[in-house]
Amino acid sequence: MEDTGTVRAVVIDHKAVLRSPGRAHNGIADFLQWLDEHDISFVLLTTDPIDAEAALTAAGLPAPALHLSRDDIPGMPNRGSGAWLQTVAERLRLRLNQIVLVGTSELDWRTGINAGVVHILARWADHVRNGKGMITLSADEPADVGELLEHFLLDEPRWAFSHDDTARSFKIRSLLPPNVRFPQALGRTFELQDVFTRSRTITVGTQDARDILMLRLLSSAYLDGTLPHRSFFCVYPSSSPGQVSQQLAGFLTKAKVMVGSYYREDLLERVGQAPDTSLERWRRSKGEASTADISIGAQVRTVRINPKYRGKLKGKTVIVFDDFTTEGKSIEWARTLLTSANVAQVIALTIGKYGASRHTAYQLRPGTTIDPYKVSYHLAATNFVTTPVTGAAGPGPDDALKATMSHFIAAGQSAH
């Protein structure tokens, strides 16, 4: 099994390769050559047994590294079963998160979802039907799959901050330092706060910068193994009651199916006004006086788990998304709530990390209990034992993301 943390195989439904016997889709030959040049295995799926090598040779295409039909899958399940991709992983000695599936139907979509494998819809296949409203990554032509792979799935996952706390079943991953700037257009740049704090729509070429950054966050977590199958996604709520970051929520509403997860926007809810920690941090950096409470107490007294999820979280993995973290007060309170609701594992994913390797672990003092579905008005910061934590720190993938932004700028100019 390869130790690399990148995609090593692309599994393609035969209808995305061949239009008809002896005829290849436009662009597929170049894409298969690109896969070979990048040492990525090409796997072909067909429902019925065929002589795949002969069929592809007749169309002027290379033989696949592996061809599977239903007869090759234990139990001979129909397409839609995750067993198809589990068999691919076993045959090629890969992890499931080293595989991407390119499909043409709802059954292919479900095959990916049921195995926890990223699915890309081959929109170039003219018989593709999306009557079920599949929410999925998609590609208009085979080269677009190569673009997705090159810019999001062929770079080893890198984090500005990461920490695994096995004892508390808690993981933290932060993608970038807060001060990195990215190209927006010739002579123009933007920073993370423009997108996630100031809620500006930044267009890079023809792409939304929010989507580029969030897709990199999710794809890095996929490659890292910290995007478990069938997990719950939620966003840590904004400082005002009833609100979450629409930049995060707008992306996750669609991206939830990347590995067959469930997005629950209302899982964590703010029921009282709290200080805007980003604003308070900015004011203090400018030397302005502030009496706002930005301790964990401000989170404790205003955030709970929505009572409608009572009894529904036991044994689940919950991934909590937030735009930025500093010492971790918000995500530590989320962890405390969710652990009290018998969640098996909590994973925090954030775009930015202030304070390099600094994080503080908050643990309720012995004898202190909470009902996670009610606001803990009786608690304060003094009810927690704090422990400084030093995680792994680095620049994150800022260099690769700058190259990605430049690529989309150039592509946008070519389109015009």
Coordinates of C-alpha atoms in Angstrom, one line a residue:
M1 CA 0.0 0.0 0.0
E2 CA 1.4 3.4 -1.0
D3 CA 2.2 5.7 1.9
T4 CA 1.7 8.8 -0.2
G5 CA -1.2 11.0 0.8
T6 CA -2.4 11.8 -2.7
V7 CA -4.9 10.2 -5.2
R8 CA -3.3 7.2 -6.9
A9 CA -6.1 5.8 -9.0
V10 CA -9.0 7.2 -11.0
V11 CA -11.9 4.8 -11.5
I12 CA -14.0 5.5 -14.6
D13 CA -17.4 4.2 -15.7
H14 CA -17.0 2.8 -19.2
K15 CA -19.7 5.2 -20.5
A16 CA -17.4 8.1 -19.7
V17 CA -14.6 6.5 -21.8
L18 CA -16.4 5.1 -24.9
R19 CA -19.3 6.7 -26.8
S20 CA -20.0 3.3 -28.5
P21 CA -17.9 0.3 -29.3
G22 CA -14.7 1.5 -31.1
R23 CA -15.3 5.2 -30.4
A24 CA -13.7 7.2 -27.6
H25 CA -15.1 10.4 -26.1
N26 CA -13.3 13.5 -27.2
G27 CA -10.4 14.3 -24.9
I28 CA -10.4 10.9 -23.1
A29 CA -7.2 9.7 -24.8
D30 CA -5.3 12.8 -23.7
F31 CA -6.6 12.4 -20.2
L32 CA -5.6 8.8 -19.9
Q33 CA -2.1 9.7 -21.2
W34 CA -2.0 12.5 -18.5
L35 CA -2.9 9.9 -15.8
D36 CA -0.1 7.7 -17.0
E37 CA 2.4 10.5 -17.0
H38 CA 1.4 11.2 -13.4
D39 CA 1.7 7.6 -12.4
I40 CA -2.0 7.4 -11.6
S41 CA -3.8 4.0 -12.3
F42 CA -6.7 4.0 -14.7
V43 CA -9.5 1.6 -13.6
L44 CA -12.4 0.8 -15.8
L45 CA -15.8 -0.3 -14.5
T46 CA -18.4 -2.2 -16.6
T47 CA -21.5 -3.9 -15.4
D48 CA -21.1 -6.9 -17.6
P49 CA -17.8 -8.8 -18.4
I50 CA -16.1 -7.6 -21.6
D51 CA -12.7 -7.8 -23.2
A52 CA -11.7 -4.4 -22.0
E53 CA -8.3 -4.4 -23.5
A54 CA -9.7 -5.2 -27.0
A55 CA -12.5 -2.6 -26.7
L56 CA -10.1 0.1 -25.7
T57 CA -7.5 -0.9 -28.3
A58 CA -10.1 -0.6 -31.0
A59 CA -10.8 2.9 -29.9
G60 CA -7.1 3.8 -29.8
L61 CA -6.9 3.8 -26.0
P62 CA -4.5 2.2 -23.5
A63 CA -5.5 -0.8 -21.5
P64 CA -6.6 -0.1 -17.9
A65 CA -4.4 -1.0 -15.0
L66 CA -7.5 -2.8 -13.7
H67 CA -10.9 -3.7 -15.2
L68 CA -13.8 -4.8 -13.0
S69 CA -17.3 -6.0 -13.8
R70 CA -20.0 -7.2 -11.5
D71 CA -18.7 -10.7 -11.7
D72 CA -15.5 -9.6 -10.0
I73 CA -17.2 -8.0 -6.9
P74 CA -17.8 -10.3 -3.9
G75 CA -21.5 -11.0 -3.7
M76 CA -22.0 -9.6 -7.3
P77 CA -23.8 -6.4 -6.1
N78 CA -25.3 -3.9 -8.5
R79 CA -23.6 -0.6 -9.1
G80 CA -24.4 1.7 -6.1
S81 CA -22.7 -0.6 -3.6
G82 CA -19.5 0.6 -2.1
A83 CA -18.1 -2.9 -2.5
W84 CA -17.0 -1.9 -6.1
L85 CA -14.6 0.6 -4.8
Q86 CA -13.5 -1.5 -1.8
T87 CA -12.5 -4.1 -4.4
V88 CA -10.5 -1.6 -6.4
A89 CA -8.7 -0.5 -3.2
E90 CA -7.9 -4.1 -2.3
R91 CA -6.7 -5.1 -5.8
L92 CA -4.5 -2.0 -6.1
R93 CA -3.4 -2.0 -2.4
L94 CA -4.6 1.5 -1.9
R95 CA -6.7 3.3 0.7
L96 CA -10.1 4.4 -0.3
N97 CA -9.1 8.0 0.1
Q98 CA -6.4 7.5 -2.6
I99 CA -9.2 6.9 -5.2
V100 CA -11.5 9.2 -7.2
L101 CA -14.5 7.9 -9.1
V102 CA -15.6 9.4 -12.4
G103 CA -19.2 8.4 -13.1
T104 CA -22.1 9.0 -15.4
S105 CA -25.2 8.0 -13.4
E106 CA -26.9 8.2 -10.0
L107 CA -25.8 4.6 -9.3
D108 CA -22.2 5.7 -9.8
W109 CA -22.8 8.6 -7.5
R110 CA -24.1 6.3 -4.9
T111 CA -21.2 3.9 -5.4
G112 CA -18.9 6.8 -4.4
I113 CA -21.0 7.9 -1.5
N114 CA -21.3 4.4 -0.1
A115 CA -17.6 3.9 -0.1
G116 CA -16.7 7.4 1.1
V117 CA -14.8 8.1 -2.2
V118 CA -14.9 11.4 -4.0
H119 CA -17.2 11.3 -7.1
I120 CA -16.9 13.5 -10.2
L121 CA -19.8 13.6 -12.7
A122 CA -18.7 13.2 -16.3
R123 CA -20.9 15.7 -17.9
W124 CA -19.2 15.2 -21.3
A125 CA -21.0 11.8 -21.6
D126 CA -24.0 12.9 -23.7
H127 CA -26.3 10.2 -22.1
V128 CA -25.8 11.5 -18.6
R129 CA -29.1 12.2 -16.9
N130 CA -29.3 14.1 -13.6
G131 CA -33.0 13.6 -12.9
K132 CA -32.2 12.9 -9.2
G133 CA -30.5 16.3 -8.7
M134 CA -27.1 14.8 -7.9
I135 CA -25.1 17.3 -5.9
T136 CA -21.5 16.5 -6.9
L137 CA -18.3 17.7 -8.3
S138 CA -18.6 17.7 -12.1
A139 CA -16.4 18.1 -15.1
D140 CA -17.5 19.3 -18.6
E141 CA -14.6 17.5 -20.3
P142 CA -12.0 14.9 -19.3
A143 CA -9.3 17.6 -19.0
D144 CA -11.4 19.2 -16.2
V145 CA -10.9 16.1 -14.1
G146 CA -7.1 16.5 -14.6
E147 CA -7.5 20.1 -13.4
L148 CA -9.3 19.1 -10.3
L149 CA -6.7 16.4 -9.5
E150 CA -3.7 18.6 -10.2
H151 CA -4.9 21.5 -8.1
F152 CA -6.7 19.8 -5.2
L153 CA -5.8 16.1 -5.0
L154 CA -2.2 15.5 -6.1
D155 CA -0.5 17.6 -3.4
E156 CA 0.3 16.0 -0.1
P157 CA -2.0 17.6 2.6
R158 CA -0.3 20.4 4.4
W159 CA -1.7 22.3 7.3
A160 CA -0.8 25.6 9.0
F161 CA -1.8 23.8 12.2
S162 CA -2.8 20.3 13.1
H163 CA -3.3 18.4 16.4
D164 CA -4.5 15.0 17.2
D165 CA -5.8 14.5 20.7
T166 CA -6.4 10.7 20.9
A167 CA -7.4 10.8 24.6
R168 CA -10.3 13.2 23.8
S169 CA -11.2 11.8 20.4
F170 CA -10.5 15.2 19.0
K171 CA -8.7 16.5 15.9
I172 CA -7.9 20.0 14.7
R173 CA -6.9 21.0 11.2
S174 CA -6.3 24.6 10.0
L175 CA -5.4 25.2 6.4
L176 CA -3.6 28.5 6.3
P177 CA -2.0 31.3 8.4
P178 CA -4.3 34.3 8.6
N179 CA -2.0 36.8 6.8
V180 CA -1.4 35.1 3.5
R181 CA -2.5 37.0 0.4
F182 CA -3.5 35.5 -2.9
P183 CA -3.6 36.8 -6.4
Q184 CA -7.1 37.9 -7.6
A185 CA -6.1 39.5 -10.9
L186 CA -3.1 41.2 -12.4
G187 CA -1.8 43.6 -9.8
R188 CA -4.6 42.8 -7.3
T189 CA -4.6 40.5 -4.3
F190 CA -7.0 39.5 -1.5
E191 CA -6.7 38.0 2.0
L192 CA -8.7 35.4 3.7
Q193 CA -10.5 37.9 5.9
D194 CA -11.9 39.5 2.7
V195 CA -13.8 36.3 2.0
F196 CA -14.6 34.9 5.4
T197 CA -14.8 37.9 7.8
R198 CA -15.9 40.6 5.4
S199 CA -18.1 38.2 3.3
R200 CA -16.9 39.7 0.0
T201 CA -17.4 37.7 -3.2
I202 CA -13.9 37.4 -4.7
T203 CA -13.7 36.1 -8.3
V204 CA -10.5 34.6 -9.5
G205 CA -10.7 34.1 -13.2
T206 CA -14.2 32.6 -13.5
Q207 CA -14.0 30.9 -10.1
D208 CA -15.2 31.9 -6.7
A209 CA -12.2 32.2 -4.3
R210 CA -14.4 30.9 -1.5
D211 CA -15.0 27.7 -3.5
I212 CA -11.3 27.3 -4.3
L213 CA -10.3 27.7 -0.6
M214 CA -13.0 25.5 0.8
L215 CA -12.4 22.7 -1.8
R216 CA -8.7 22.8 -0.9
L217 CA -9.7 22.5 2.8
L218 CA -12.0 19.5 2.1
S219 CA -9.7 17.7 -0.3
S220 CA -6.8 18.1 2.1
A221 CA -8.9 16.5 4.9
Y222 CA -10.0 13.8 2.5
L223 CA -6.4 12.9 1.6
D224 CA -5.4 13.3 5.3
G225 CA -8.0 10.7 6.4
T226 CA -9.8 13.3 8.5
L227 CA -13.0 13.4 6.4
P228 CA -14.7 10.2 7.6
H229 CA -17.5 8.6 5.7
R230 CA -21.0 9.3 6.9
S231 CA -20.0 12.1 9.3
F232 CA -22.1 15.1 10.2
F233 CA -21.0 18.5 9.0
C234 CA -21.9 21.6 10.9
V235 CA -20.7 25.2 11.2
Y236 CA -19.8 26.9 14.4
P237 CA -22.4 29.7 14.8
S238 CA -21.7 33.3 14.2
S239 CA -21.8 35.8 17.1
S240 CA -25.4 36.7 16.5
P241 CA -28.3 34.3 17.4
G242 CA -29.6 32.1 14.6
Q243 CA -26.7 32.8 12.2
V244 CA -23.8 30.9 10.7
S245 CA -21.2 32.0 8.3
Q246 CA -23.0 32.0 4.9
Q247 CA -19.6 31.7 3.2
L248 CA -19.0 28.4 4.9
A249 CA -22.7 27.2 4.8
G250 CA -23.1 28.1 1.1
F251 CA -20.3 25.8 0.2
L252 CA -21.1 22.9 2.6
T253 CA -24.7 22.7 1.5
K254 CA -23.4 21.2 -1.8
A255 CA -20.0 19.7 -0.6
K256 CA -21.6 17.5 2.0
V257 CA -21.8 14.7 -0.5
M258 CA -18.1 14.8 -1.2
V259 CA -17.7 11.6 0.9
G260 CA -21.3 10.9 1.7
S261 CA -21.7 13.1 4.7
Y262 CA -24.7 15.0 6.1
Y263 CA -24.7 18.8 6.5
R264 CA -26.7 20.0 9.5
E265 CA -26.6 23.8 9.6
D266 CA -28.7 24.0 12.8
L267 CA -26.8 21.3 14.8
L268 CA -25.0 24.0 16.9
E269 CA -27.1 27.0 17.6
R270 CA -26.3 30.4 19.1
V271 CA -29.2 31.5 21.4
G272 CA -27.7 34.7 22.7
Q273 CA -25.5 37.5 21.4
A274 CA -21.8 37.0 21.9
P275 CA -18.9 39.3 21.1
D276 CA -17.5 39.1 17.6
T277 CA -14.1 37.7 18.4
S278 CA -12.6 38.6 15.0
L279 CA -13.7 42.2 15.5
E280 CA -12.5 42.3 19.1
R281 CA -9.1 40.8 18.1
W282 CA -8.7 43.5 15.4
R283 CA -9.6 46.3 17.9
R284 CA -7.1 45.0 20.4
S285 CA -4.4 44.7 17.7
K286 CA -5.0 48.4 17.1
G287 CA -4.6 49.2 20.8
E288 CA -8.2 50.0 21.3
A289 CA -9.7 49.4 24.7
S290 CA -12.3 46.7 25.0
T291 CA -14.3 45.2 27.9
A292 CA -15.9 42.5 25.8
D293 CA -15.8 39.0 27.3
I294 CA -14.0 36.8 24.7
S295 CA -13.3 34.0 27.2
I296 CA -14.8 30.5 26.7
G297 CA -17.5 31.7 29.1
A298 CA -19.0 33.8 26.3
Q299 CA -19.4 30.7 24.2
V300 CA -20.7 28.5 27.1
R301 CA -23.5 30.9 27.9
T302 CA -24.7 31.4 24.3
V303 CA -24.2 28.1 22.3
R304 CA -25.8 24.7 22.7
I305 CA -26.7 21.7 20.6
N306 CA -30.1 22.1 19.0
P307 CA -32.5 20.0 21.2
K308 CA -34.0 18.4 18.1
Y309 CA -30.8 16.3 17.8
R310 CA -31.2 14.8 21.3
G311 CA -30.5 11.1 21.1
K312 CA -29.4 11.3 17.5
L313 CA -25.6 11.9 17.8
K314 CA -24.4 8.9 19.8
G315 CA -21.5 7.2 18.1
K316 CA -21.3 9.7 15.3
T317 CA -18.4 11.7 13.9
V318 CA -19.1 15.4 13.8
I319 CA -16.9 17.8 11.8
V320 CA -17.2 21.4 13.0
F321 CA -16.2 24.0 10.4
D322 CA -15.1 27.6 11.4
D323 CA -13.4 30.3 9.5
F324 CA -10.6 31.1 11.9
T325 CA -9.3 29.8 15.3
T326 CA -6.8 31.3 17.7
E327 CA -6.6 29.5 21.0
G328 CA -9.6 27.3 20.3
K329 CA -12.3 28.6 22.6
S330 CA -15.1 28.1 20.1
I331 CA -14.0 24.7 18.9
E332 CA -13.2 23.5 22.4
W333 CA -16.7 24.4 23.5
A334 CA -18.1 22.6 20.5
R335 CA -16.1 19.6 21.4
T336 CA -17.3 19.7 25.0
L337 CA -21.0 19.9 23.9
L338 CA -20.7 17.1 21.4
T339 CA -18.7 14.8 23.6
S340 CA -21.4 15.3 26.3
A341 CA -23.9 14.2 23.7
N342 CA -21.9 10.9 23.3
V343 CA -20.4 11.8 19.9
A344 CA -17.6 9.3 19.1
Q345 CA -15.2 11.8 17.5
V346 CA -15.1 15.5 16.9
I347 CA -13.0 17.0 14.1
A348 CA -12.5 20.8 13.8
L349 CA -11.6 22.2 10.3
T350 CA -10.8 25.8 9.9
I351 CA -9.6 27.9 7.0
G352 CA -7.2 30.1 9.1
K353 CA -5.2 29.8 12.3
Y354 CA -4.0 32.8 14.3
G355 CA -1.2 32.2 16.8
A356 CA 0.9 29.6 14.9
S357 CA 1.1 26.5 17.1
R358 CA -0.8 27.9 20.1
H359 CA -3.9 26.1 21.3
T360 CA -5.6 25.6 24.6
A361 CA -7.4 22.5 25.6
Y362 CA -10.4 23.1 27.9
Q363 CA -11.7 20.3 30.1
L364 CA -14.7 20.6 32.5
R365 CA -13.5 20.3 36.1
P366 CA -14.3 17.0 37.8
G367 CA -17.8 16.9 39.1
T368 CA -19.0 19.6 36.6
T369 CA -21.9 18.4 34.4
I370 CA -23.8 19.9 31.6
D371 CA -26.9 19.2 29.5
P372 CA -25.5 19.9 26.0
Y373 CA -29.0 20.7 24.7
K374 CA -29.5 23.5 27.2
V375 CA -27.6 26.8 27.6
S376 CA -25.1 26.4 30.4
Y377 CA -25.8 29.7 32.2
H378 CA -24.3 28.3 35.4
L379 CA -20.8 27.9 33.9
A380 CA -17.9 30.3 33.5
A381 CA -14.3 30.1 32.4
T382 CA -13.3 29.0 35.9
N383 CA -15.3 25.8 35.5
F384 CA -12.6 24.6 33.0
V385 CA -9.1 23.2 33.5
T386 CA -6.9 24.6 30.8
T387 CA -3.9 23.0 29.3
P388 CA -1.6 24.6 26.7
V389 CA -1.2 22.5 23.6
T390 CA 1.5 22.7 21.0
G391 CA 0.4 21.3 17.6
A392 CA 2.3 20.9 14.4
A393 CA 2.7 24.2 12.6
G394 CA 3.7 25.2 9.1
P395 CA 2.9 27.5 6.2
G396 CA 0.1 25.3 4.9
P397 CA -0.4 24.9 1.1
D398 CA -0.1 28.7 0.5
D399 CA 2.4 28.3 -2.3
A400 CA 0.3 25.7 -4.1
L401 CA -2.9 27.7 -3.7
K402 CA -1.2 30.8 -5.1
A403 CA -0.2 28.7 -8.1
T404 CA -3.9 27.5 -8.3
M405 CA -5.2 31.1 -8.2
S406 CA -2.7 32.1 -10.9
H407 CA -3.9 29.1 -13.0
F408 CA -7.5 30.2 -12.8
I409 CA -6.6 33.8 -13.6
A410 CA -4.8 32.7 -16.7
A411 CA -7.7 30.4 -17.6
G412 CA -10.2 33.2 -17.2
Q413 CA -8.1 35.5 -19.5
S414 CA -7.9 32.7 -22.1
A415 CA -11.7 32.3 -22.0
H416 CA -12.1 35.9 -22.9

